[in-house]
Short mmCIF file of C-alpha atoms and ligand atoms in Angstrom, two decimals:
data_model
loop_
_atom_site.label_atom_id
_atom_site.label_comp_id
_atom_site.label_asym_id
_atom_site.label_seq_id
_atom_site.Cartn_x
_atom_site.Cartn_y
_atom_site.Cartn_z
CA MET A 26 -26.04 -9.45 37.31
CA ASP A 27 -24.40 -6.02 36.98
CA PRO A 28 -21.54 -6.12 34.41
CA LEU A 29 -19.21 -4.62 37.04
CA THR A 30 -19.86 -7.34 39.65
CA GLY A 31 -16.62 -8.84 40.97
CA ARG A 32 -14.41 -6.02 39.64
CA VAL A 33 -11.93 -4.22 41.90
CA ALA A 34 -11.71 -0.43 42.13
CA LEU A 35 -9.29 1.94 43.85
CA ILE A 36 -10.62 5.40 44.76
CA THR A 37 -8.25 8.14 45.94
CA GLY A 38 -9.90 10.59 48.31
CA GLY A 39 -12.52 7.88 48.84
CA GLY A 40 -13.03 8.75 52.50
CA SER A 41 -15.44 11.62 51.87
CA GLY A 42 -17.75 13.35 49.41
CA ILE A 43 -17.70 12.30 45.76
CA GLY A 44 -15.11 9.56 46.42
CA ARG A 45 -17.31 8.04 49.12
CA GLY A 46 -20.40 8.38 46.89
CA THR A 47 -18.56 6.58 44.10
CA ALA A 48 -17.39 3.85 46.49
CA LEU A 49 -20.97 3.19 47.60
CA ALA A 50 -22.41 3.25 44.05
CA LEU A 51 -19.75 0.80 42.84
CA ALA A 52 -20.20 -1.41 45.90
CA ALA A 53 -23.95 -1.58 45.20
CA ALA A 54 -23.02 -2.92 41.74
CA GLY A 55 -20.89 -5.64 43.35
CA VAL A 56 -17.49 -3.94 42.93
CA HIS A 57 -14.88 -4.50 45.65
CA VAL A 58 -13.47 -1.11 46.63
CA VAL A 59 -10.08 -0.01 47.92
CA VAL A 60 -10.73 3.29 49.66
CA ALA A 61 -7.48 5.29 49.72
CA ASP A 62 -7.38 8.55 51.62
CA LEU A 63 -5.03 10.84 53.53
CA ASN A 64 -7.40 10.37 56.43
CA ALA A 65 -7.04 6.68 57.38
CA ALA A 66 -10.01 6.70 59.76
CA ARG A 67 -12.33 8.00 57.03
CA ALA A 68 -10.93 5.47 54.54
CA GLU A 69 -11.64 2.63 56.95
CA ALA A 70 -15.12 3.94 57.77
CA VAL A 71 -16.06 4.01 54.06
CA ALA A 72 -14.51 0.55 53.53
CA ALA A 73 -16.84 -0.67 56.31
CA GLU A 74 -19.80 0.95 54.51
CA VAL A 75 -18.75 -0.85 51.31
CA ALA A 76 -18.75 -4.14 53.22
CA ALA A 77 -22.18 -3.35 54.66
CA VAL A 78 -23.52 -3.07 51.08
CA GLY A 79 -22.25 -6.62 50.41
CA ALA A 80 -19.00 -6.01 48.50
CA GLN A 81 -15.50 -6.21 49.99
CA GLY A 82 -13.84 -2.99 51.17
CA LEU A 83 -10.23 -2.20 52.04
CA GLY A 84 -9.30 1.12 53.67
CA LEU A 85 -5.77 2.46 53.12
CA ARG A 86 -3.92 5.62 54.07
CA LEU A 87 -2.52 7.17 50.88
CA ASP A 88 -1.17 10.66 50.17
CA VAL A 89 -1.51 11.37 46.44
CA ASN A 90 1.57 13.60 46.69
CA ILE A 91 3.78 10.57 47.38
CA ALA A 92 4.56 8.22 44.50
CA THR A 93 5.57 5.34 46.79
CA ASP A 94 2.13 5.50 48.47
CA PHE A 95 0.61 4.48 45.12
CA ASP A 96 3.09 1.59 44.84
CA ARG A 97 2.23 0.46 48.38
CA ALA A 98 -1.48 0.62 47.54
CA ARG A 99 -0.89 -1.48 44.40
CA GLU A 100 0.91 -4.16 46.45
CA ALA A 101 -1.79 -4.14 49.15
CA LEU A 102 -4.68 -4.45 46.72
CA LEU A 103 -2.99 -7.14 44.62
CA ALA A 104 -2.26 -9.12 47.81
CA ARG A 105 -5.90 -8.85 48.86
CA PHE A 106 -7.79 -9.07 45.55
CA GLY A 107 -5.24 -10.20 42.95
CA ARG A 108 -6.50 -7.68 40.38
CA ILE A 109 -7.34 -4.04 39.65
CA ASP A 110 -9.97 -2.99 37.12
CA ILE A 111 -10.99 0.59 37.93
CA VAL A 112 -8.75 3.44 39.10
CA THR A 113 -10.52 6.60 40.22
CA ASN A 114 -8.23 9.61 40.69
CA ASN A 115 -10.49 11.81 42.71
CA VAL A 116 -8.44 14.04 45.03
CA GLY A 117 -8.58 17.79 44.50
CA VAL A 118 -7.97 20.76 46.80
CA ILE A 119 -8.59 24.49 46.45
CA ALA A 120 -6.21 27.42 46.98
CA ALA A 121 -8.13 30.68 47.06
CA GLY A 122 -7.02 34.31 46.89
CA LEU A 123 -6.53 37.08 44.35
CA PRO A 124 -4.08 36.22 41.54
CA GLU A 125 -1.41 38.57 42.91
CA HIS A 126 -1.68 37.06 46.41
CA ILE A 127 -1.45 33.30 45.80
CA PRO A 128 2.22 32.42 46.34
CA LEU A 129 4.23 30.10 44.12
CA ALA A 130 4.31 27.50 46.91
CA GLU A 131 0.52 27.23 46.77
CA TRP A 132 0.66 26.81 42.98
CA GLU A 133 3.22 24.05 43.41
CA ARG A 134 1.09 22.34 46.06
CA LEU A 135 -1.98 22.33 43.81
CA VAL A 136 -0.06 21.18 40.75
CA SER A 137 1.21 18.28 42.85
CA THR A 138 -2.09 17.36 44.51
CA ASN A 139 -4.55 17.98 41.68
CA LEU A 140 -2.49 17.18 38.56
CA LEU A 141 0.69 15.22 39.31
CA SER A 142 -1.39 12.90 41.53
CA VAL A 143 -2.95 11.59 38.31
CA VAL A 144 0.49 11.18 36.74
CA ARG A 145 1.75 9.24 39.79
CA SER A 146 -1.31 7.01 39.68
CA ASN A 147 -0.79 6.36 35.95
CA HIS A 148 2.84 5.40 36.53
CA THR A 149 1.74 2.83 39.11
CA PHE A 150 -1.39 1.40 37.52
CA LEU A 151 -1.17 1.92 33.74
CA PRO A 152 1.38 -0.86 33.18
CA LEU A 153 -1.01 -3.33 34.87
CA LEU A 154 -4.05 -2.14 32.91
CA LEU A 155 -2.15 -2.18 29.60
CA ALA A 156 -0.79 -5.67 30.26
CA GLN A 157 -4.27 -7.06 30.96
CA GLY A 158 -5.87 -5.09 28.09
CA HIS A 159 -8.92 -3.98 30.02
CA GLY A 160 -9.90 -1.59 32.79
CA HIS A 161 -11.18 1.92 33.38
CA ILE A 162 -9.67 5.17 34.68
CA VAL A 163 -11.82 7.95 36.13
CA ASN A 164 -10.23 11.36 36.65
CA THR A 165 -12.12 13.97 38.65
CA ALA A 166 -11.70 17.43 37.14
CA SER A 167 -14.27 20.19 37.67
CA THR A 168 -16.52 22.64 35.90
CA ALA A 169 -13.73 25.07 36.85
CA GLY A 170 -11.53 23.25 34.32
CA LEU A 171 -14.06 23.67 31.50
CA PHE A 172 -14.78 27.41 31.59
CA ALA A 173 -13.94 30.46 33.73
CA TYR A 174 -16.57 31.76 36.12
CA ALA A 175 -14.28 33.15 38.82
CA TYR A 176 -10.75 34.51 39.24
CA GLU A 177 -10.11 33.79 42.92
CA ARG A 178 -8.89 30.20 42.53
CA LEU A 179 -6.54 30.24 39.52
CA PRO A 180 -4.39 27.23 40.59
CA TYR A 181 -7.55 25.15 41.00
CA SER A 182 -8.97 26.17 37.59
CA ALA A 183 -5.64 25.68 35.83
CA THR A 184 -4.93 22.26 37.32
CA LYS A 185 -8.47 21.05 36.66
CA ALA A 186 -8.23 22.23 33.01
CA ALA A 187 -5.00 20.24 32.80
CA VAL A 188 -6.79 17.15 34.16
CA VAL A 189 -9.41 17.54 31.41
CA ALA A 190 -6.71 17.79 28.71
CA LEU A 191 -4.69 14.91 30.15
CA SER A 192 -7.80 12.72 30.34
CA GLU A 193 -8.94 13.43 26.78
CA ALA A 194 -5.51 12.68 25.29
CA LEU A 195 -5.20 9.58 27.48
CA ALA A 196 -8.55 8.36 26.12
CA LEU A 197 -7.11 8.58 22.60
CA TYR A 198 -4.28 6.29 23.69
CA LEU A 199 -6.19 3.88 25.91
CA ARG A 200 -9.55 3.25 24.19
CA PRO A 201 -8.00 1.30 21.31
CA ARG A 202 -6.15 -0.71 23.97
CA GLY A 203 -9.36 -1.76 25.73
CA ILE A 204 -9.15 0.71 28.61
CA GLY A 205 -11.88 3.29 29.21
CA VAL A 206 -11.29 6.83 30.44
CA THR A 207 -13.93 8.99 32.11
CA CYS A 208 -13.43 12.64 33.02
CA LEU A 209 -15.82 13.71 35.76
CA CYS A 210 -16.55 17.45 35.74
CA PRO A 211 -18.78 18.20 38.70
CA GLY A 212 -20.74 21.36 39.26
CA PRO A 213 -21.59 22.04 42.91
CA VAL A 214 -21.76 18.93 45.12
CA ALA A 215 -22.46 18.97 48.87
CA THR A 216 -19.19 17.59 50.31
CA ASN A 217 -16.43 18.45 52.79
CA ILE A 218 -14.29 20.20 50.14
CA GLY A 219 -14.34 23.40 52.21
CA GLU A 220 -12.04 21.69 54.76
CA PHE A 221 -9.19 21.78 52.24
CA VAL A 222 -9.43 25.40 51.09
CA SER A 223 -6.42 27.58 51.89
CA VAL A 224 -6.81 31.34 51.53
CA SER A 225 -3.89 33.65 50.64
CA GLY A 226 -4.23 37.37 51.28
CA PRO A 227 -7.52 38.97 52.36
CA PRO A 228 -10.63 36.76 52.35
CA VAL A 229 -12.27 36.43 48.93
CA ARG A 230 -15.80 35.56 47.95
CA ARG A 231 -15.96 32.14 46.30
CA ARG A 232 -18.25 32.17 43.31
CA PRO A 233 -20.31 29.26 41.99
CA PRO A 234 -20.11 28.09 38.35
CA GLY A 235 -23.55 29.40 37.47
CA ARG A 236 -26.83 30.63 38.79
CA GLY A 237 -29.42 28.09 39.76
CA LEU A 238 -27.14 25.05 39.80
CA VAL A 239 -28.48 23.02 42.68
CA PRO A 240 -25.77 21.27 44.75
CA LEU A 241 -26.08 17.52 44.27
CA ALA A 242 -25.69 14.79 46.87
CA PRO A 243 -22.37 12.93 46.41
CA GLU A 244 -24.29 9.64 46.14
CA VAL A 245 -26.02 10.98 43.00
CA VAL A 246 -22.63 11.81 41.47
CA GLY A 247 -21.29 8.38 42.46
CA GLU A 248 -24.14 6.80 40.52
CA GLN A 249 -23.32 9.00 37.49
CA VAL A 250 -19.73 7.74 37.65
CA ARG A 251 -20.86 4.10 37.89
CA ARG A 252 -23.08 4.57 34.82
CA ALA A 253 -20.28 6.23 32.82
CA ILE A 254 -17.93 3.33 33.58
CA THR A 255 -20.56 0.77 32.54
CA ARG A 256 -21.30 2.66 29.31
CA ASN A 257 -17.66 3.60 28.69
CA GLU A 258 -18.49 7.32 28.46
CA PHE A 259 -15.82 10.01 28.51
CA LEU A 260 -17.34 13.22 29.87
CA VAL A 261 -19.60 13.34 32.91
CA LEU A 262 -21.26 16.71 33.47
CA THR A 263 -23.11 16.33 36.75
CA HIS A 264 -25.52 19.14 35.84
CA PRO A 265 -27.00 18.83 32.29
CA GLU A 266 -27.43 22.65 32.11
CA LEU A 267 -23.62 22.91 31.79
CA ARG A 268 -23.73 21.47 28.26
CA GLU A 269 -25.48 24.59 26.98
CA VAL A 270 -22.84 26.81 28.63
CA LEU A 271 -20.06 24.87 26.88
CA VAL A 272 -21.80 25.15 23.51
CA GLY A 273 -22.18 28.92 24.01
CA ARG A 274 -18.51 29.29 24.92
CA ALA A 275 -17.34 27.26 21.91
CA SER A 276 -19.56 29.07 19.43
CA ASP A 277 -18.63 32.63 20.50
CA PRO A 278 -15.73 32.92 23.01
CA GLU A 279 -15.76 36.75 22.98
CA ALA A 280 -19.49 36.98 23.75
CA PHE A 281 -19.07 34.27 26.40
CA LEU A 282 -16.28 36.20 28.19
CA ALA A 283 -18.34 39.41 28.02
CA GLY A 284 -21.28 37.53 29.57
CA GLN A 285 -19.11 36.16 32.37
CA LEU A 286 -17.75 39.67 33.08
CA SER A 287 -21.30 41.06 33.32
CA ALA A 288 -22.31 38.24 35.66
CA LEU A 289 -19.31 39.03 37.91
CA ALA A 290 -20.10 42.76 37.84
CA GLU A 291 -23.69 42.02 38.91
CA GLN A 292 -22.38 40.00 41.87
CA GLU A 293 -20.09 42.84 43.09
N1 NAD B 27 -17.67 19.37 45.88
C1 NAD B 27 -17.76 20.06 44.76
O1 NAD B 27 -18.62 20.95 44.62
C2 NAD B 27 -16.81 19.76 43.63
C3 NAD B 27 -17.01 20.41 42.40
C4 NAD B 27 -16.14 20.16 41.36
C5 NAD B 27 -15.10 19.26 41.51
N2 NAD B 27 -14.92 18.63 42.72
C6 NAD B 27 -13.81 17.70 42.84
O2 NAD B 27 -14.25 16.47 43.38
C7 NAD B 27 -13.15 15.81 44.01
C8 NAD B 27 -13.58 15.28 45.36
O3 NAD B 27 -13.87 16.38 46.21
P1 NAD B 27 -15.05 16.39 47.27
O4 NAD B 27 -15.88 17.58 46.96
O5 NAD B 27 -15.69 15.07 47.34
O6 NAD B 27 -14.22 16.76 48.58
P2 NAD B 27 -14.09 16.08 50.03
O7 NAD B 27 -13.21 17.01 50.78
O8 NAD B 27 -15.44 15.76 50.58
O9 NAD B 27 -13.31 14.71 49.76
C9 NAD B 27 -11.94 14.73 49.39
C10 NAD B 27 -11.20 13.62 50.10
O10 NAD B 27 -9.83 13.70 49.65
C11 NAD B 27 -8.99 13.45 50.75
N3 NAD B 27 -7.67 14.05 50.49
C12 NAD B 27 -7.31 15.36 50.53
N4 NAD B 27 -5.99 15.49 50.23
C13 NAD B 27 -5.53 14.24 49.99
C14 NAD B 27 -4.27 13.71 49.64
N5 NAD B 27 -3.19 14.53 49.49
N6 NAD B 27 -4.14 12.38 49.44
C15 NAD B 27 -5.21 11.55 49.61
N7 NAD B 27 -6.43 11.98 49.97
C16 NAD B 27 -6.59 13.32 50.15
C17 NAD B 27 -9.69 14.08 51.95
O11 NAD B 27 -9.23 13.50 53.17
C18 NAD B 27 -11.15 13.77 51.65
O12 NAD B 27 -11.54 12.55 52.26
C19 NAD B 27 -12.02 16.84 44.05
O13 NAD B 27 -11.11 16.57 43.00
C20 NAD B 27 -12.72 18.16 43.79
O14 NAD B 27 -11.86 19.11 43.20
C21 NAD B 27 -15.75 18.86 43.77
#
């Protein structure tokens, strides 16, 4: 039997893409999944897919910008399942534009949706996980939070870097208390993320994190997340090639920045 069988997971943004892929990978391991999404119809559709795999699914409408939505989700899932073991904070949106064009309101929106969403979730679920002394938190950051490859989505890069930092420090606190933390840093994944891109100022070209990184199917990433939870691993790099990039950046930051500038110049 899979070690996760019978556990209960909540996935924010579970109605599409990586959240849906994670829901299905966990369901295949026997995990009951609460699919929480701004789009209630998508949440319910994925909950039905979870049930079709043989686990139990519950679809909920939840806006990660609203703290009381997390509290309502906690009450709903405790009423249905009586427990919570895995919390996956997966929502992230992109604001694009040149640095001088992205207004403060867009920065505030991304800080709320991409970063404070994790804080709200922690306020709701950490007391439960700490009291029971076991559980796992997965925070979805991005390659954009690990190194700079573009300048046309600063609020996205900055909030994702903050999610990486928050997750790493949280792991220091939670591991000795029996709670695992995983930080998922995807490279390109074929999802609906384009639906949530706002553009300020003239249109800008969106650049990928590196040449030759093949977009993965969200189901593949969901399986990577399931494995990281089972093995209690911290960092998930969806594309193994990214490890080399991180080593290069750490060993010579000046040369790395020069290389990134040349790559951008070649793309102009
Ligand atoms: N797709 C990629 O290439 C890629 C790369 C790196 C990181 N990521 C990250 O992966 C995560 C998932 O993105 P995805 O690519 O699967 O996108 P997606 O658009 O396919 O799925 C995101 C889901 O989040 C939901 N959502 C949006 N705003 C919400 C809100 N305020 N409250 C609740 N739900 C909300 C949407 O309805 C959607 O169902 C994001 O954090 C994203 O930044 C994606």
